[in-house]
């Protein structure tokens, strides 16, 4: 299925982005700096310069003060408008760059000790080059303050570090050549860093996006680091495709005309990650309906993939507004069939008829059930129309993940299972329908554990002596076997059958470092606790069962910007090609810069 490729592309983006700037906390960073400055740097000075312990410790303390104060000044004076480099991230960069310098300092001591080569001063100065080069590349590729300010931010600390070390250590050799070396090395390092950035940027410029790779990186970082989505959404909007989308809505009304509950199935898709685009669209729709109608809403996953991600929050808000506008629904009456279920191969389907509308759920659980192609829906719709039905609502339960979706034979099995369950439901007697609904919020967990803000919504449909529970959990898929555990637990509270579904919210994506870039339900969340919440919601829904009238309507929205399959694949491709180009560029350019630095040292 094409959806497999799109999911793999999005997963690559999510894994890459969720690892960006996943830095240690401020306390851990400060502790590491203190360890480095008050122990490792003094040790280096003690071993390499034969300084006494007290003086070496004082040297380390002065270095710590320099790092912290210079980063504080940089953040306040130069980086105040930069969304990426807050004080903590400045300290992390300082820790990384000074560690490279420290490593080369220890290398010089080792060479002097083992081989009796008098090279410590030279390796110390090469450490200055390594530190400055790392900082130049970091600021040039990730900051948004302009090249001149970025260069100043990168070089200020290493220069001050070098001046302090030359003055404090009182080494004539270091003091004599440090100034001349820095004057010659800084232009070389800056040109090398600029050449690196230019080489990497060429990948993005030659792509369909026609923009520097580092501009894309900065847009991603602004979103992940500080939740500033305008840059990345602006890029997606500029390169997105217009599409006509719709939402299919099943409404249950009380006898007094008030809405009891709604089931909503969008034709578009949550994504692509974190809170970008339509990632939080299930909760946006759910909360908007709850406010507008004072009822509970279950927002389910239709037959769509990441090509149907909306490009921005603005597009999502436009869609939500259209859903709330008055519709002209088709009345389906107060009668429904019991739910009929069928299984073909790994595919399971359940159908329930409301008047002239069929409500169908599909799953491959416990096998992976990821995004399903529109082809599945189109084939089922043809079969339903042949049987005299006017409307069909098809749900991808999206309720089991363990590796990629095995698409071989899945389409045919899903269609066959759906048609068999549809035929079985059509053969059952229509009876008055009663509906109950309830919601639970898991206070113990949040997006980092894979639980979205929409919580758990349970809609119980009673027809005759059959009670069906439709359980919707605001998450992105679930671990294999959890669905069956929940259904088994529901049988203990007089539920005859049903389905457990996830919204596929992508607000949980990219917020933790994980193999998939997110946590499926049950990977972190305690199963028994989750099941307890589901059972409580189900019992509450059973307690408020009442006769309802059923309606079906469709909200259509034209000209909505969606990401499109090509854009997703191109973004993923740009990242892969940029990383490959960066590795080659770093090896060639900085090998040349290193060689030039060694030549400079030899000449001094």
JSON list of C-alpha atoms in Angstrom, two decimals, residues 368-517:
[
{"chain": "A", "resi": 368, "resn": "UNK", "atom": "CA", "xyz": [-0.46, -4.26, 12.56]},
{"chain": "A", "resi": 369, "resn": "UNK", "atom": "CA", "xyz": [-3.40, -2.03, 11.66]},
{"chain": "A", "resi": 370, "resn": "UNK", "atom": "CA", "xyz": [-2.03, 1.21, 10.29]},
{"chain": "A", "resi": 371, "resn": "UNK", "atom": "CA", "xyz": [-3.37, 3.66, 7.69]},
{"chain": "A", "resi": 372, "resn": "UNK", "atom": "CA", "xyz": [-5.55, 1.89, 5.12]},
{"chain": "A", "resi": 373, "resn": "UNK", "atom": "CA", "xyz": [-5.91, 3.05, 1.55]},
{"chain": "A", "resi": 374, "resn": "UNK", "atom": "CA", "xyz": [-9.01, 4.65, 0.05]},
{"chain": "A", "resi": 375, "resn": "UNK", "atom": "CA", "xyz": [-9.24, 1.64, -2.23]},
{"chain": "A", "resi": 376, "resn": "UNK", "atom": "CA", "xyz": [-10.66, -0.37, 0.68]},
{"chain": "A", "resi": 377, "resn": "UNK", "atom": "CA", "xyz": [-13.46, 2.14, 1.22]},
{"chain": "A", "resi": 378, "resn": "UNK", "atom": "CA", "xyz": [-14.24, 2.48, -2.45]},
{"chain": "A", "resi": 379, "resn": "UNK", "atom": "CA", "xyz": [-14.72, -1.26, -2.85]},
{"chain": "A", "resi": 380, "resn": "UNK", "atom": "CA", "xyz": [-16.90, -1.52, 0.27]},
{"chain": "A", "resi": 381, "resn": "UNK", "atom": "CA", "xyz": [-18.99, 1.45, -0.82]},
{"chain": "A", "resi": 382, "resn": "UNK", "atom": "CA", "xyz": [-19.75, -0.18, -4.17]},
{"chain": "A", "resi": 383, "resn": "UNK", "atom": "CA", "xyz": [-20.90, -3.36, -2.41]},
{"chain": "A", "resi": 384, "resn": "UNK", "atom": "CA", "xyz": [-23.04, -1.36, 0.04]},
{"chain": "A", "resi": 385, "resn": "UNK", "atom": "CA", "xyz": [-24.73, 0.61, -2.74]},
{"chain": "A", "resi": 386, "resn": "UNK", "atom": "CA", "xyz": [-25.50, -2.65, -4.54]},
{"chain": "A", "resi": 387, "resn": "UNK", "atom": "CA", "xyz": [-27.36, -3.70, -1.39]},
{"chain": "A", "resi": 388, "resn": "UNK", "atom": "CA", "xyz": [-29.51, -0.58, -1.34]},
{"chain": "A", "resi": 389, "resn": "UNK", "atom": "CA", "xyz": [-27.71, 1.42, 1.34]},
{"chain": "A", "resi": 390, "resn": "UNK", "atom": "CA", "xyz": [-27.46, 5.17, 0.88]},
{"chain": "A", "resi": 391, "resn": "UNK", "atom": "CA", "xyz": [-24.49, 5.94, 3.13]},
{"chain": "A", "resi": 392, "resn": "UNK", "atom": "CA", "xyz": [-21.56, 4.05, 4.60]},
{"chain": "A", "resi": 393, "resn": "UNK", "atom": "CA", "xyz": [-19.30, 5.16, 7.46]},
{"chain": "A", "resi": 394, "resn": "UNK", "atom": "CA", "xyz": [-16.07, 3.17, 7.52]},
{"chain": "A", "resi": 395, "resn": "UNK", "atom": "CA", "xyz": [-13.67, 3.26, 10.47]},
{"chain": "A", "resi": 396, "resn": "UNK", "atom": "CA", "xyz": [-10.04, 2.18, 10.49]},
{"chain": "A", "resi": 397, "resn": "UNK", "atom": "CA", "xyz": [-9.84, 1.04, 14.13]},
{"chain": "A", "resi": 398, "resn": "UNK", "atom": "CA", "xyz": [-6.08, 1.74, 14.08]},
{"chain": "A", "resi": 399, "resn": "UNK", "atom": "CA", "xyz": [-5.63, -0.45, 17.12]},
{"chain": "A", "resi": 400, "resn": "UNK", "atom": "CA", "xyz": [-2.52, -2.61, 16.83]},
{"chain": "A", "resi": 401, "resn": "UNK", "atom": "CA", "xyz": [1.04, -1.91, 15.77]},
{"chain": "A", "resi": 402, "resn": "UNK", "atom": "CA", "xyz": [4.04, -4.18, 15.60]},
{"chain": "A", "resi": 403, "resn": "UNK", "atom": "CA", "xyz": [6.22, -3.43, 12.61]},
{"chain": "A", "resi": 404, "resn": "UNK", "atom": "CA", "xyz": [5.00, -2.29, 9.18]},
{"chain": "A", "resi": 405, "resn": "UNK", "atom": "CA", "xyz": [1.57, -3.10, 7.82]},
{"chain": "A", "resi": 406, "resn": "UNK", "atom": "CA", "xyz": [1.55, -6.36, 5.85]},
{"chain": "A", "resi": 407, "resn": "UNK", "atom": "CA", "xyz": [-0.46, -5.17, 2.86]},
{"chain": "A", "resi": 408, "resn": "UNK", "atom": "CA", "xyz": [-0.28, -8.41, 0.88]},
{"chain": "A", "resi": 409, "resn": "UNK", "atom": "CA", "xyz": [-3.84, -9.66, 0.68]},
{"chain": "A", "resi": 410, "resn": "UNK", "atom": "CA", "xyz": [-5.02, -7.21, 3.36]},
{"chain": "A", "resi": 411, "resn": "UNK", "atom": "CA", "xyz": [-7.23, -5.16, 1.04]},
{"chain": "A", "resi": 412, "resn": "UNK", "atom": "CA", "xyz": [-9.15, -8.15, -0.28]},
{"chain": "A", "resi": 413, "resn": "UNK", "atom": "CA", "xyz": [-9.54, -9.69, 3.19]},
{"chain": "A", "resi": 414, "resn": "UNK", "atom": "CA", "xyz": [-10.77, -6.42, 4.70]},
{"chain": "A", "resi": 415, "resn": "UNK", "atom": "CA", "xyz": [-13.29, -5.90, 1.91]},
{"chain": "A", "resi": 416, "resn": "UNK", "atom": "CA", "xyz": [-14.53, -9.49, 2.12]},
{"chain": "A", "resi": 417, "resn": "UNK", "atom": "CA", "xyz": [-14.85, -9.32, 5.92]},
{"chain": "A", "resi": 418, "resn": "UNK", "atom": "CA", "xyz": [-16.72, -6.01, 5.66]},
{"chain": "A", "resi": 419, "resn": "UNK", "atom": "CA", "xyz": [-19.16, -7.34, 3.04]},
{"chain": "A", "resi": 420, "resn": "UNK", "atom": "CA", "xyz": [-19.81, -10.52, 5.05]},
{"chain": "A", "resi": 421, "resn": "UNK", "atom": "CA", "xyz": [-20.56, -8.53, 8.20]},
{"chain": "A", "resi": 422, "resn": "UNK", "atom": "CA", "xyz": [-22.69, -6.13, 6.16]},
{"chain": "A", "resi": 423, "resn": "UNK", "atom": "CA", "xyz": [-24.76, -8.94, 4.71]},
{"chain": "A", "resi": 424, "resn": "UNK", "atom": "CA", "xyz": [-25.18, -10.46, 8.15]},
{"chain": "A", "resi": 425, "resn": "UNK", "atom": "CA", "xyz": [-26.33, -7.13, 9.63]},
{"chain": "A", "resi": 426, "resn": "UNK", "atom": "CA", "xyz": [-28.77, -6.54, 6.76]},
{"chain": "A", "resi": 427, "resn": "UNK", "atom": "CA", "xyz": [-30.33, -9.91, 7.50]},
{"chain": "A", "resi": 428, "resn": "UNK", "atom": "CA", "xyz": [-31.09, -8.96, 11.11]},
{"chain": "A", "resi": 429, "resn": "UNK", "atom": "CA", "xyz": [-34.30, -7.35, 12.31]},
{"chain": "A", "resi": 430, "resn": "UNK", "atom": "CA", "xyz": [-34.23, -3.61, 12.96]},
{"chain": "A", "resi": 431, "resn": "UNK", "atom": "CA", "xyz": [-35.25, -2.72, 16.52]},
{"chain": "A", "resi": 432, "resn": "UNK", "atom": "CA", "xyz": [-35.45, 0.45, 18.63]},
{"chain": "A", "resi": 433, "resn": "UNK", "atom": "CA", "xyz": [-32.03, 1.77, 19.47]},
{"chain": "A", "resi": 434, "resn": "UNK", "atom": "CA", "xyz": [-30.89, 3.12, 22.83]},
{"chain": "A", "resi": 435, "resn": "UNK", "atom": "CA", "xyz": [-27.61, 4.96, 23.24]},
{"chain": "A", "resi": 436, "resn": "UNK", "atom": "CA", "xyz": [-25.47, 5.84, 26.25]},
{"chain": "A", "resi": 437, "resn": "UNK", "atom": "CA", "xyz": [-22.24, 7.82, 26.30]},
{"chain": "A", "resi": 438, "resn": "UNK", "atom": "CA", "xyz": [-19.52, 8.62, 28.81]},
{"chain": "A", "resi": 439, "resn": "UNK", "atom": "CA", "xyz": [-16.02, 10.04, 28.92]},
{"chain": "A", "resi": 440, "resn": "UNK", "atom": "CA", "xyz": [-12.98, 9.54, 31.15]},
{"chain": "A", "resi": 441, "resn": "UNK", "atom": "CA", "xyz": [-9.71, 11.50, 31.30]},
{"chain": "A", "resi": 442, "resn": "UNK", "atom": "CA", "xyz": [-6.57, 9.65, 32.37]},
{"chain": "A", "resi": 443, "resn": "UNK", "atom": "CA", "xyz": [-5.07, 12.03, 34.92]},
{"chain": "A", "resi": 444, "resn": "UNK", "atom": "CA", "xyz": [-1.99, 9.88, 35.44]},
{"chain": "A", "resi": 445, "resn": "UNK", "atom": "CA", "xyz": [-0.76, 10.09, 31.85]},
{"chain": "A", "resi": 446, "resn": "UNK", "atom": "CA", "xyz": [-0.30, 12.58, 29.04]},
{"chain": "A", "resi": 447, "resn": "UNK", "atom": "CA", "xyz": [1.09, 12.97, 25.53]},
{"chain": "A", "resi": 448, "resn": "UNK", "atom": "CA", "xyz": [4.56, 11.72, 26.51]},
{"chain": "A", "resi": 449, "resn": "UNK", "atom": "CA", "xyz": [2.98, 8.39, 27.45]},
{"chain": "A", "resi": 450, "resn": "UNK", "atom": "CA", "xyz": [0.83, 8.30, 24.31]},
{"chain": "A", "resi": 451, "resn": "UNK", "atom": "CA", "xyz": [-2.46, 9.63, 25.73]},
{"chain": "A", "resi": 452, "resn": "UNK", "atom": "CA", "xyz": [-4.01, 12.65, 24.02]},
{"chain": "A", "resi": 453, "resn": "UNK", "atom": "CA", "xyz": [-6.19, 15.23, 25.78]},
{"chain": "A", "resi": 454, "resn": "UNK", "atom": "CA", "xyz": [-9.39, 13.71, 24.39]},
{"chain": "A", "resi": 455, "resn": "UNK", "atom": "CA", "xyz": [-9.17, 10.81, 26.83]},
{"chain": "A", "resi": 456, "resn": "UNK", "atom": "CA", "xyz": [-11.56, 7.86, 26.50]},
{"chain": "A", "resi": 457, "resn": "UNK", "atom": "CA", "xyz": [-15.05, 8.13, 24.99]},
{"chain": "A", "resi": 458, "resn": "UNK", "atom": "CA", "xyz": [-17.39, 5.15, 25.14]},
{"chain": "A", "resi": 459, "resn": "UNK", "atom": "CA", "xyz": [-20.62, 5.06, 23.17]},
{"chain": "A", "resi": 460, "resn": "UNK", "atom": "CA", "xyz": [-22.85, 2.10, 24.02]},
{"chain": "A", "resi": 461, "resn": "UNK", "atom": "CA", "xyz": [-25.52, 1.12, 21.47]},
{"chain": "A", "resi": 462, "resn": "UNK", "atom": "CA", "xyz": [-28.28, -1.19, 22.68]},
{"chain": "A", "resi": 463, "resn": "UNK", "atom": "CA", "xyz": [-30.50, -2.95, 20.13]},
{"chain": "A", "resi": 464, "resn": "UNK", "atom": "CA", "xyz": [-32.81, -5.62, 21.50]},
{"chain": "A", "resi": 465, "resn": "UNK", "atom": "CA", "xyz": [-30.84, -7.65, 23.99]},
{"chain": "A", "resi": 466, "resn": "UNK", "atom": "CA", "xyz": [-27.46, -6.82, 22.43]},
{"chain": "A", "resi": 467, "resn": "UNK", "atom": "CA", "xyz": [-25.19, -4.16, 23.92]},
{"chain": "A", "resi": 468, "resn": "UNK", "atom": "CA", "xyz": [-22.34, -2.86, 21.75]},
{"chain": "A", "resi": 469, "resn": "UNK", "atom": "CA", "xyz": [-19.50, -0.69, 23.08]},
{"chain": "A", "resi": 470, "resn": "UNK", "atom": "CA", "xyz": [-17.60, 1.59, 20.71]},
{"chain": "A", "resi": 471, "resn": "UNK", "atom": "CA", "xyz": [-14.49, 2.64, 22.65]},
{"chain": "A", "resi": 472, "resn": "UNK", "atom": "CA", "xyz": [-12.42, 5.54, 21.33]},
{"chain": "A", "resi": 473, "resn": "UNK", "atom": "CA", "xyz": [-9.08, 6.42, 22.95]},
{"chain": "A", "resi": 474, "resn": "UNK", "atom": "CA", "xyz": [-7.20, 9.57, 22.00]},
{"chain": "A", "resi": 475, "resn": "UNK", "atom": "CA", "xyz": [-3.88, 8.01, 21.03]},
{"chain": "A", "resi": 476, "resn": "UNK", "atom": "CA", "xyz": [-1.81, 6.84, 18.10]},
{"chain": "A", "resi": 477, "resn": "UNK", "atom": "CA", "xyz": [-2.39, 3.09, 17.83]},
{"chain": "A", "resi": 478, "resn": "UNK", "atom": "CA", "xyz": [-1.82, 0.54, 20.57]},
{"chain": "A", "resi": 479, "resn": "UNK", "atom": "CA", "xyz": [0.39, -2.40, 21.39]},
{"chain": "A", "resi": 480, "resn": "UNK", "atom": "CA", "xyz": [-0.74, -5.82, 20.13]},
{"chain": "A", "resi": 481, "resn": "UNK", "atom": "CA", "xyz": [-3.12, -7.68, 22.43]},
{"chain": "A", "resi": 482, "resn": "UNK", "atom": "CA", "xyz": [-4.37, -4.63, 24.33]},
{"chain": "A", "resi": 483, "resn": "UNK", "atom": "CA", "xyz": [-7.54, -4.42, 22.22]},
{"chain": "A", "resi": 484, "resn": "UNK", "atom": "CA", "xyz": [-8.45, -8.01, 23.09]},
{"chain": "A", "resi": 485, "resn": "UNK", "atom": "CA", "xyz": [-7.77, -7.41, 26.79]},
{"chain": "A", "resi": 486, "resn": "UNK", "atom": "CA", "xyz": [-10.16, -4.45, 26.77]},
{"chain": "A", "resi": 487, "resn": "UNK", "atom": "CA", "xyz": [-12.90, -6.32, 24.91]},
{"chain": "A", "resi": 488, "resn": "UNK", "atom": "CA", "xyz": [-12.57, -9.25, 27.32]},
{"chain": "A", "resi": 489, "resn": "UNK", "atom": "CA", "xyz": [-12.88, -6.88, 30.28]},
{"chain": "A", "resi": 490, "resn": "UNK", "atom": "CA", "xyz": [-16.00, -5.29, 28.76]},
{"chain": "A", "resi": 491, "resn": "UNK", "atom": "CA", "xyz": [-17.65, -8.67, 28.50]},
{"chain": "A", "resi": 492, "resn": "UNK", "atom": "CA", "xyz": [-17.54, -8.72, 32.31]},
{"chain": "A", "resi": 493, "resn": "UNK", "atom": "CA", "xyz": [-19.88, -5.69, 32.42]},
{"chain": "A", "resi": 494, "resn": "UNK", "atom": "CA", "xyz": [-22.53, -7.16, 30.10]},
{"chain": "A", "resi": 495, "resn": "UNK", "atom": "CA", "xyz": [-21.12, -5.85, 26.81]},
{"chain": "A", "resi": 496, "resn": "UNK", "atom": "CA", "xyz": [-21.76, -8.38, 24.05]},
{"chain": "A", "resi": 497, "resn": "UNK", "atom": "CA", "xyz": [-19.37, -7.04, 21.43]},
{"chain": "A", "resi": 498, "resn": "UNK", "atom": "CA", "xyz": [-17.77, -3.87, 20.14]},
{"chain": "A", "resi": 499, "resn": "UNK", "atom": "CA", "xyz": [-14.54, -2.35, 19.00]},
{"chain": "A", "resi": 500, "resn": "UNK", "atom": "CA", "xyz": [-11.63, -0.47, 20.59]},
{"chain": "A", "resi": 501, "resn": "UNK", "atom": "CA", "xyz": [-10.32, 2.32, 18.37]},
{"chain": "A", "resi": 502, "resn": "UNK", "atom": "CA", "xyz": [-7.73, 5.11, 18.50]},
{"chain": "A", "resi": 503, "resn": "UNK", "atom": "CA", "xyz": [-8.03, 8.59, 17.03]},
{"chain": "A", "resi": 504, "resn": "UNK", "atom": "CA", "xyz": [-4.52, 8.44, 15.50]},
{"chain": "A", "resi": 505, "resn": "UNK", "atom": "CA", "xyz": [-3.79, 11.80, 17.09]},
{"chain": "A", "resi": 506, "resn": "UNK", "atom": "CA", "xyz": [-0.29, 12.97, 16.21]},
{"chain": "A", "resi": 507, "resn": "UNK", "atom": "CA", "xyz": [-0.03, 15.37, 19.11]},
{"chain": "A", "resi": 508, "resn": "UNK", "atom": "CA", "xyz": [1.80, 12.50, 20.86]},
{"chain": "A", "resi": 509, "resn": "UNK", "atom": "CA", "xyz": [4.38, 12.24, 18.05]},
{"chain": "A", "resi": 510, "resn": "UNK", "atom": "CA", "xyz": [7.81, 13.77, 18.39]},
{"chain": "A", "resi": 511, "resn": "UNK", "atom": "CA", "xyz": [7.62, 14.60, 22.09]},
{"chain": "A", "resi": 512, "resn": "UNK", "atom": "CA", "xyz": [9.74, 11.68, 23.35]},
{"chain": "A", "resi": 513, "resn": "UNK", "atom": "CA", "xyz": [12.75, 9.76, 22.12]},
{"chain": "A", "resi": 514, "resn": "UNK", "atom": "CA", "xyz": [11.37, 6.38, 21.15]},
{"chain": "A", "resi": 515, "resn": "UNK", "atom": "CA", "xyz": [11.97, 3.91, 18.30]},
{"chain": "A", "resi": 516, "resn": "UNK", "atom": "CA", "xyz": [8.79, 5.09, 16.53]},
{"chain": "A", "resi": 517, "resn": "UNK", "atom": "CA", "xyz": [9.05, 8.70, 17.69]}
]
